[in-house]
Amino acid sequence: MSLVFYTNPMSRGRIIRWMLEETGAPYETVFLRYGEEMNGPDYAAINPMRKVPAIVHNGQIVTECGAICLYLADAFPEAGLAPPLAERASYYRWMMFAAGPWEQANVNAALGVNVTPEQSRMAGYGTFDRALDVLLSLVPDTGYMLGDRFSALDVYAGSHIGWAIEFGSIPANAKVDAYLKRIRARPAARRAVELDDAATAEYGLVRS
Ligand SMILES: N[C@@H](CCC(=O)N[C@@H](CS)C(=O)NCC(=O)O)C(=O)O
């Protein structure tokens, strides 16, 4: 088994670090600095978008955080990070919502792009406020997004919610805070933060 993780410690790769730690599978990390290292031909052969993260598992390339989370949950079923096949409706639905509409809404808001009511019909996320309401409706009072069992959806959508609060694009509230504390207290989440924090000075925003 070979599993290689391409990342930068100050990137969306933190989502995949957490996911990898949740699987318990051994993996090798390749850090790429922003700039030349990420844009060189070797990495372009793995991700023609020249963006991190990416994984290569037994020769198979997976890019896009949402896809990597889904892939790893299926590749390591013993970790129990995906619900049984017959119960995956909400799992797929909200993973795709977070990866598509929510990502676009959040990035546009951060860039100061505001869509008019007319344009919002064409925008996959409609309006930022509505997309935010839907995202926050996933946050449970107790347990996890899909019920009693933690899943890859908590890693992925939970990371988006945590970042949006930290970057100031959405307000914190007690219920969301309690949920974030709960998922971030997991040993795998803590290990992931430690590993990426330790690599930040050397690889973080330093450009090659
Ligand atoms: N849609 C991609 C986004 C990946 C992405 O934008 N990565 C950023 C870091 S968070 C990156 O590699 N930027 C480097 C660049 O564009 O030069 C995903 O979900 O994995």
XYZ file of N, CA and C and ligand atoms in Angstrom:
644
model
N 0.855 -1.190 0.000
C 0.000 0.000 0.000
C 0.890 1.239 0.000
N 0.635 2.157 -0.904
C 1.361 3.426 -0.828
C 0.365 4.583 -0.870
N 0.612 5.536 0.003
C -0.304 6.674 0.113
C 0.543 7.923 0.335
N 0.514 8.823 -0.650
C 1.320 10.042 -0.564
C 0.380 11.241 -0.550
N 0.670 12.155 0.347
C -0.166 13.341 0.565
C 0.650 14.572 0.176
N 0.165 15.325 -0.801
C 0.819 16.570 -1.240
C 0.072 17.739 -0.627
N 0.786 18.592 0.058
C 0.095 19.649 0.778
C 0.987 20.833 1.064
N 0.373 21.856 1.585
C 1.080 22.969 2.217
C 0.373 23.137 3.559
N 1.135 23.375 4.639
C 0.479 23.415 5.955
C -0.462 24.600 6.145
N -0.378 25.588 5.241
C -1.331 26.700 5.323
C -2.238 26.648 4.110
N -3.075 25.627 4.086
C -3.934 25.432 2.915
C -5.119 24.557 3.303
N -5.993 24.367 2.336
C -7.103 23.432 2.522
C -6.592 22.023 2.803
N -5.309 21.798 2.568
C -4.717 20.498 2.878
C -4.910 20.096 4.328
N -5.175 21.079 5.199
C -5.417 20.738 6.616
C -6.653 19.849 6.772
N -7.593 20.007 5.863
C -8.787 19.149 5.917
C -8.368 17.696 5.675
N -7.510 17.547 4.672
C -7.110 16.176 4.297
C -6.158 15.585 5.330
N -5.321 16.410 5.936
C -4.469 15.917 7.025
C -5.348 15.309 8.113
N -6.396 16.042 8.475
C -7.302 15.552 9.527
C -7.947 14.227 9.082
N -8.414 14.212 7.840
C -9.061 13.014 7.315
C -8.086 11.824 7.317
N -6.851 12.067 6.897
C -5.855 10.991 6.882
C -5.610 10.478 8.292
N -5.504 11.395 9.236
C -5.279 10.975 10.622
C -6.476 10.175 11.136
N -7.683 10.533 10.709
C -8.873 9.774 11.118
C -8.846 8.343 10.575
N -8.273 8.166 9.370
C -8.273 6.807 8.797
C -7.325 5.884 9.557
N -6.280 6.474 10.152
C -5.290 5.645 10.842
C -4.316 4.988 9.880
N -4.441 5.244 8.587
C -3.554 4.609 7.599
C -2.190 5.323 7.586
N -1.114 4.557 7.347
C 0.198 5.215 7.226
C 0.276 5.967 5.899
N 0.909 7.123 5.902
C 1.051 7.889 4.659
C 2.318 8.724 4.721
N 2.761 9.111 3.532
C 3.951 9.978 3.437
C 3.473 11.379 3.057
N 4.073 12.396 3.670
C 3.684 13.776 3.342
C 4.750 14.426 2.471
N 4.316 15.067 1.396
C 5.231 15.892 0.581
C 4.718 17.327 0.686
N 5.515 18.186 1.322
C 5.134 19.598 1.437
C 5.585 20.344 0.188
N 4.710 21.181 -0.310
C 5.039 22.011 -1.467
C 4.881 23.464 -1.073
N 5.907 24.268 -1.360
C 5.791 25.695 -1.081
C 4.971 26.344 -2.183
N 4.275 27.425 -1.834
C 3.573 28.190 -2.861
C 4.597 28.754 -3.828
N 4.210 28.892 -5.079
C 5.134 29.434 -6.079
C 5.677 28.312 -6.952
N 6.988 28.340 -7.161
C 7.606 27.410 -8.121
C 7.347 25.937 -7.818
N 7.483 25.570 -6.529
C 7.339 24.136 -6.216
C 5.970 23.609 -6.622
N 4.942 24.436 -6.379
C 3.582 23.990 -6.701
C 3.314 24.058 -8.204
N 4.102 24.903 -8.882
C 3.847 25.121 -10.309
C 4.778 24.343 -11.239
N 5.667 23.563 -10.653
C 6.628 22.816 -11.470
C 5.953 21.660 -12.201
N 6.657 21.124 -13.235
C 6.075 20.051 -14.062
C 5.781 18.772 -13.289
N 6.590 18.470 -12.243
C 6.362 17.218 -11.505
C 4.993 17.254 -10.836
N 4.711 18.373 -10.171
C 3.417 18.439 -9.475
C 2.264 18.658 -10.465
N 2.538 19.355 -11.571
C 1.470 19.565 -12.571
C 0.983 18.221 -13.119
N 1.889 17.216 -13.115
C 1.476 15.893 -13.598
C 0.500 15.244 -12.622
N 0.550 15.667 -11.361
C -0.380 15.125 -10.361
C -1.644 15.963 -10.325
N -1.493 17.281 -10.229
C -2.668 18.148 -10.250
C -2.457 19.270 -11.266
N -3.066 19.127 -12.448
C -2.884 20.155 -13.477
C -3.415 21.519 -13.035
N -4.210 21.572 -11.954
C -4.652 22.853 -11.394
C -3.528 23.524 -10.605
N -2.460 22.737 -10.334
C -1.297 23.256 -9.550
C -1.719 23.781 -8.184
N -2.638 23.078 -7.587
C -3.111 23.458 -6.257
C -3.014 22.251 -5.333
N -2.855 22.538 -4.054
C -2.889 21.479 -3.047
C -4.245 21.542 -2.353
N -4.664 20.418 -1.772
C -3.985 19.139 -1.624
C -4.265 18.177 -2.776
N -3.466 17.087 -2.739
C -3.718 15.939 -3.621
C -3.225 14.708 -2.872
N -3.772 13.566 -3.235
C -3.207 12.311 -2.714
C -2.958 11.381 -3.892
N -1.981 10.500 -3.707
C -1.778 9.419 -4.672
C -1.794 8.125 -3.863
N -2.821 7.330 -4.113
C -3.025 6.092 -3.357
C -2.875 4.908 -4.305
N -1.852 4.103 -4.069
C -1.580 2.956 -4.948
C -1.621 3.366 -6.422
N -1.018 4.499 -6.725
C -0.932 4.956 -8.115
C -2.145 5.744 -8.595
N -3.180 5.836 -7.790
C -4.370 6.584 -8.221
C -4.351 7.996 -7.636
N -4.554 8.970 -8.513
C -4.515 10.374 -8.075
C -5.917 10.834 -7.702
N -6.013 11.512 -6.564
C -7.287 12.170 -6.219
C -6.966 13.606 -5.814
N -7.689 14.542 -6.408
C -7.581 15.950 -6.022
C -8.986 16.419 -5.647
N -9.095 17.637 -5.160
C -10.335 18.252 -4.690
C -10.679 17.678 -3.305
N -10.632 18.583 -2.325
C -10.809 18.145 -0.931
C -12.042 17.268 -0.709
N -13.162 17.671 -1.287
C -14.392 16.894 -1.070
C -14.233 15.479 -1.607
N -13.656 15.384 -2.818
C -13.466 14.064 -3.434
C -12.467 13.239 -2.621
N -11.427 13.893 -2.111
C -10.421 13.146 -1.336
C -11.066 12.597 -0.052
N -11.892 13.405 0.585
C -12.555 12.928 1.814
C -13.438 11.716 1.504
N -14.237 11.823 0.448
C -15.113 10.698 0.091
C -14.277 9.462 -0.246
N -13.196 9.681 -1.012
C -12.342 8.577 -1.433
C -11.724 7.877 -0.222
N -11.151 8.667 0.689
C -10.464 8.061 1.843
C -11.452 7.318 2.739
N -12.652 7.868 2.890
C -13.654 7.180 3.728
C -13.966 5.803 3.141
N -14.010 5.711 1.809
C -14.298 4.418 1.171
C -13.071 3.515 1.122
N -11.892 4.131 0.953
C -10.674 3.319 0.835
C -10.302 2.666 2.168
N -10.720 3.292 3.278
C -10.385 2.750 4.603
C -11.675 2.571 5.415
N -12.515 1.624 4.989
C -13.849 1.476 5.600
C -13.786 1.134 7.086
N -12.674 0.502 7.502
C -12.550 0.118 8.912
C -12.571 1.330 9.838
N -12.290 2.519 9.307
C -12.307 3.734 10.140
C -13.737 4.233 10.363
N -14.690 3.710 9.618
C -16.108 4.050 9.840
C -16.430 5.517 9.568
N -15.833 6.086 8.535
C -16.028 7.522 8.270
C -17.119 7.807 7.241
N -17.692 6.736 6.660
C -18.823 6.910 5.736
C -19.988 6.089 6.262
N -21.223 6.584 6.107
C -22.368 5.784 6.537
C -22.548 4.587 5.605
N -23.365 3.603 6.010
C -23.632 2.477 5.098
C -24.240 3.000 3.787
N -24.004 2.266 2.686
C -24.447 2.719 1.353
C -25.905 3.155 1.306
N -26.767 2.407 1.968
C -28.207 2.704 1.889
C -28.583 3.970 2.648
N -27.626 4.503 3.417
C -27.950 5.687 4.228
C -27.099 6.897 3.831
N -26.750 6.959 2.552
C -25.804 8.013 2.156
C -26.427 9.260 1.542
N -27.749 9.339 1.507
C -28.375 10.475 0.817
C -27.864 11.806 1.374
N -27.987 12.001 2.687
C -27.577 13.285 3.275
C -26.066 13.476 3.186
N -25.358 12.375 3.308
C -23.892 12.429 3.253
C -23.432 13.005 1.914
N -23.893 12.440 0.799
C -23.492 12.952 -0.511
C -24.028 14.371 -0.726
N -25.274 14.542 -0.351
C -25.923 15.832 -0.588
C -25.144 16.980 0.052
N -24.797 16.807 1.329
C -24.172 17.932 2.028
C -22.683 18.046 1.754
N -22.034 16.938 1.393
C -20.636 17.046 0.958
C -20.564 17.898 -0.309
N -21.457 17.625 -1.248
C -21.443 18.372 -2.508
C -21.888 19.817 -2.290
N -22.793 20.020 -1.374
C -23.224 21.391 -1.065
C -22.032 22.200 -0.526
N -21.282 21.600 0.403
C -20.151 22.322 0.998
C -19.064 22.576 -0.051
N -18.829 21.585 -0.925
C -17.755 21.717 -1.922
C -18.125 22.683 -3.048
N -19.405 22.778 -3.362
C -19.815 23.632 -4.478
C -20.394 24.948 -3.996
N -21.715 24.983 -3.782
C -22.362 26.246 -3.433
C -21.699 26.977 -2.265
N -21.411 26.248 -1.179
C -20.853 26.974 -0.041
C -19.474 27.556 -0.344
N -18.608 26.754 -0.967
C -17.253 27.256 -1.304
C -17.352 28.522 -2.154
N -18.226 28.473 -3.164
C -18.340 29.643 -4.063
C -18.873 30.855 -3.318
N -19.888 30.627 -2.497
C -20.488 31.740 -1.754
C -19.449 32.377 -0.844
N -18.693 31.540 -0.164
C -17.736 32.037 0.820
C -16.581 32.778 0.141
N -16.067 32.205 -0.949
C -14.952 32.863 -1.645
C -15.430 34.185 -2.248
N -16.598 34.175 -2.867
C -17.106 35.437 -3.431
C -17.274 36.496 -2.355
N -17.804 36.087 -1.194
C -18.000 37.056 -0.113
C -16.637 37.601 0.343
N -15.653 36.697 0.474
C -14.326 37.131 0.928
C -13.690 38.082 -0.084
N -14.000 37.886 -1.366
C -13.421 38.738 -2.414
C -14.248 40.004 -2.639
N -15.338 40.114 -1.902
C -16.184 41.312 -2.053
C -17.049 41.285 -3.299
N -17.285 40.081 -3.846
C -18.149 39.975 -5.033
C -19.596 39.802 -4.574
N -20.427 40.739 -4.897
C -21.843 40.630 -4.506
C -22.691 40.418 -5.747
N -23.567 39.425 -5.701
C -24.416 39.199 -6.870
C -25.756 39.911 -6.669
N -26.294 40.403 -7.762
C -27.605 41.054 -7.700
C -28.665 39.954 -7.602
N -29.898 40.307 -7.187
C -30.962 39.289 -7.140
C -31.129 38.591 -8.495
N -30.990 39.358 -9.565
C -31.101 38.775 -10.915
C -29.996 37.735 -11.136
N -28.744 38.110 -10.774
C -27.596 37.204 -10.979
C -27.666 35.981 -10.073
N -28.354 36.132 -8.924
C -28.361 35.021 -7.961
C -29.087 33.792 -8.505
N -29.922 34.002 -9.523
C -30.589 32.830 -10.131
C -29.579 31.968 -10.871
N -28.548 32.610 -11.381
C -27.533 31.876 -12.141
C -26.454 31.319 -11.207
N -26.197 32.034 -10.096
C -25.153 31.587 -9.159
C -25.634 30.310 -8.467
N -24.774 29.294 -8.475
C -25.165 28.002 -7.890
C -25.512 28.090 -6.417
N -25.013 29.113 -5.754
C -25.289 29.231 -4.323
C -26.441 30.196 -4.028
N -27.008 30.786 -5.070
C -28.109 31.729 -4.843
C -27.583 32.974 -4.168
N -27.851 33.099 -2.882
C -27.287 34.243 -2.145
C -26.434 33.717 -1.000
N -25.493 34.555 -0.573
C -24.614 34.170 0.532
C -25.443 33.846 1.773
N -26.419 34.694 2.093
C -27.191 34.497 3.325
C -27.952 33.173 3.316
N -28.525 32.863 2.162
C -29.267 31.598 2.122
C -28.314 30.408 2.221
N -27.181 30.486 1.507
C -26.210 29.381 1.569
C -25.708 29.223 3.000
N -25.493 30.339 3.676
C -25.022 30.272 5.068
C -26.078 29.629 5.968
N -27.334 30.031 5.803
C -28.406 29.424 6.610
C -28.427 27.907 6.426
N -28.268 27.491 5.172
C -28.320 26.043 4.907
C -27.102 25.360 5.541
N -25.935 25.973 5.392
C -24.732 25.381 5.990
C -24.908 25.238 7.503
N -25.382 26.295 8.123
C -25.501 26.249 9.594
C -26.611 25.313 10.052
N -27.570 25.035 9.163
C -28.644 24.095 9.541
C -28.092 22.678 9.698
N -26.858 22.447 9.196
C -26.254 21.109 9.336
C -25.671 20.899 10.724
N -25.482 21.986 11.458
C -24.822 21.875 12.773
C -25.814 21.325 13.796
N -25.481 20.181 14.392
C -26.412 19.548 15.340
C -26.250 20.099 16.764
N -27.314 19.971 17.563
C -27.219 20.357 18.982
C -26.303 19.394 19.729
N -26.422 18.111 19.385
C -25.556 17.097 20.007
C -25.069 16.182 18.894
N -24.037 15.421 19.158
C -23.567 14.452 18.163
C -22.991 15.125 16.929
N -23.263 14.507 15.782
C -22.580 14.903 14.550
C -23.582 15.211 13.442
N -23.074 15.658 12.303
C -23.980 16.115 11.238
C -24.928 15.029 10.742
N -24.478 13.777 10.798
C -25.355 12.708 10.313
C -26.000 11.939 11.455
N -25.892 12.447 12.670
C -26.510 11.746 13.809
C -25.477 11.408 14.858
N -25.557 10.151 15.355
C -24.679 9.768 16.467
C -23.243 9.510 16.026
N -23.091 9.198 14.716
C -21.741 8.791 14.272
C -21.018 9.892 13.530
N -19.797 10.145 13.960
C -18.908 11.083 13.269
C -18.660 10.549 11.857
N -18.540 11.444 10.879
C -18.260 10.993 9.507
C -17.363 11.999 8.796
N -17.004 11.637 7.566
C -16.180 12.534 6.741
C -16.884 13.872 6.509
N -18.202 13.884 6.608
C -18.929 15.156 6.443
C -18.564 16.135 7.561
N -18.361 15.626 8.767
C -17.940 16.512 9.866
C -16.548 17.074 9.595
N -15.669 16.243 9.048
C -14.321 16.736 8.739
C -14.420 17.853 7.695
N -15.176 17.582 6.639
C -15.175 18.518 5.511
C -16.029 19.765 5.781
N -17.306 19.556 6.043
C -18.179 20.730 6.262
C -17.815 21.417 7.578
N -17.413 20.617 8.583
C -17.006 21.197 9.867
C -15.787 22.091 9.693
N -14.837 21.679 8.846
C -13.652 22.515 8.596
C -14.060 23.823 7.934
N -14.966 23.743 6.967
C -15.421 24.974 6.297
C -16.062 25.935 7.303
N -16.874 25.379 8.195
C -17.546 26.248 9.173
C -16.512 26.878 10.105
N -15.583 26.068 10.577
C -14.556 26.587 11.490
C -13.747 27.705 10.848
N -13.350 27.507 9.584
C -12.553 28.530 8.901
C -13.362 29.793 8.666
N -14.621 29.613 8.283
C -15.451 30.799 7.998
C -15.571 31.654 9.258
N -15.649 31.003 10.404
C -15.722 31.773 11.656
C -14.374 32.441 11.925
N -13.296 31.661 11.768
C -11.974 32.239 12.052
C -11.620 33.392 11.111
N -12.036 33.278 9.851
C -11.740 34.364 8.900
C -12.758 35.490 8.990
N -13.724 35.339 9.900
C -14.674 36.435 10.124
C -15.775 36.536 9.082
N -15.932 35.497 8.218
C -16.995 35.634 7.213
C -18.356 35.218 7.750
N -18.377 34.487 8.878
C -19.674 34.193 9.497
C -19.544 34.356 11.013
N -20.634 34.750 11.666
C -20.548 34.980 13.108
C -20.556 33.663 13.886
N -19.887 33.671 15.039
C -19.896 32.477 15.901
C -21.184 32.477 16.713
N -21.643 31.322 17.141
C -22.713 31.264 18.144
C -22.464 30.040 19.022
N -23.177 29.963 20.147
C -22.855 28.948 21.163
C -22.994 27.526 20.619
N -24.042 27.304 19.807
C -24.256 25.950 19.286
C -23.116 25.542 18.342
N -22.737 26.466 17.465
C -21.657 26.161 16.522
C -20.336 25.986 17.271
N -20.100 26.845 18.251
C -18.867 26.728 19.044
C -18.772 25.361 19.714
N -19.895 24.926 20.304
C -19.898 23.636 21.015
C -19.629 22.494 20.035
N -20.238 22.576 18.845
C -20.017 21.537 17.834
C -18.547 21.514 17.408
N -17.995 22.691 17.131
C -16.592 22.745 16.684
C -15.660 22.199 17.761
N -15.938 22.558 19.008
C -15.104 22.037 20.120
C -15.153 20.517 20.134
N -16.385 19.997 19.932
C -16.582 18.536 19.991
C -15.754 17.842 18.898
N -15.847 18.339 17.674
C -15.142 17.611 16.603
C -13.631 17.872 16.655
N -13.255 19.049 17.129
C -11.821 19.360 17.164
C -11.104 18.716 18.337
N -11.885 18.168 19.283
C -11.269 17.488 20.425
C -10.855 16.062 20.073
N -11.242 15.596 18.896
C -10.893 14.226 18.520
C -9.367 14.094 18.406
N -8.823 12.959 18.867
C -7.361 12.796 18.808
C -6.799 13.017 17.402
N -7.501 12.545 16.381
C -6.988 12.710 15.012
C -6.959 14.187 14.614
N -7.951 14.938 15.049
C -7.992 16.372 14.716
C -6.830 17.088 15.395
N -6.551 16.718 16.630
C -5.446 17.356 17.367
C -4.094 17.010 16.738
N -3.931 15.729 16.386
C -2.657 15.320 15.758
C -2.454 16.078 14.450
N -3.536 16.225 13.691
C -3.443 16.901 12.394
C -2.971 18.340 12.577
N -3.548 19.030 13.544
C -3.157 20.424 13.791
C -1.690 20.482 14.209
N -1.286 19.578 15.091
C 0.117 19.580 15.550
C 1.078 19.387 14.374
N 0.753 18.428 13.502
C 1.652 18.135 12.380
C 1.769 19.328 11.436
N 0.642 19.958 11.120
C 0.707 21.088 10.182
C 1.277 22.334 10.843
N 0.953 22.546 12.107
C 1.545 23.708 12.793
C 3.063 23.583 12.813
N 3.551 22.353 13.044
C 5.009 22.150 13.137
C 5.696 22.439 11.803
N 4.979 22.290 10.701
C 5.598 22.496 9.378
C 5.377 23.903 8.834
N 4.599 24.701 9.552
C 4.197 25.997 8.995
C 5.369 26.952 8.787
N 6.288 27.023 9.754
C 7.386 27.988 9.619
C 8.219 27.678 8.380
N 8.443 26.391 8.120
C 9.313 26.031 6.997
C 8.613 26.116 5.635
N 7.339 25.735 5.600
C 6.671 25.634 4.293
C 5.502 26.590 4.116
N 4.892 27.049 5.217
C 3.666 27.849 5.192
C 3.538 28.825 4.044
N 3.656 30.086 4.334
C 3.470 31.058 3.256
C 4.771 31.382 2.523
N 5.848 30.667 2.919
C 7.133 30.886 2.257
C 6.981 30.488 0.791
N 7.444 31.326 -0.115
C 7.325 31.006 -1.534
C 8.630 30.409 -2.052
N 8.543 29.481 -2.972
C 9.782 28.899 -3.524
C 10.230 29.750 -4.716
N -11.015 23.150 -5.142
C -9.739 22.835 -4.540
C -9.106 24.117 -4.055
C -7.640 23.951 -3.759
C -6.972 25.296 -3.529
O -7.471 26.356 -3.913
N -5.780 25.252 -2.903
C -5.021 26.468 -2.673
C -4.566 26.481 -1.209
S -5.917 26.458 -0.068
C -3.764 26.445 -3.528
O -3.155 25.411 -3.716
N -3.355 27.606 -4.049
C -2.112 27.736 -4.756
C -2.206 28.534 -6.013
O -3.298 28.701 -6.562
O -1.158 28.979 -6.465
C -9.928 21.829 -3.392
O -10.999 21.786 -2.799
O -9.006 21.048 -3.110
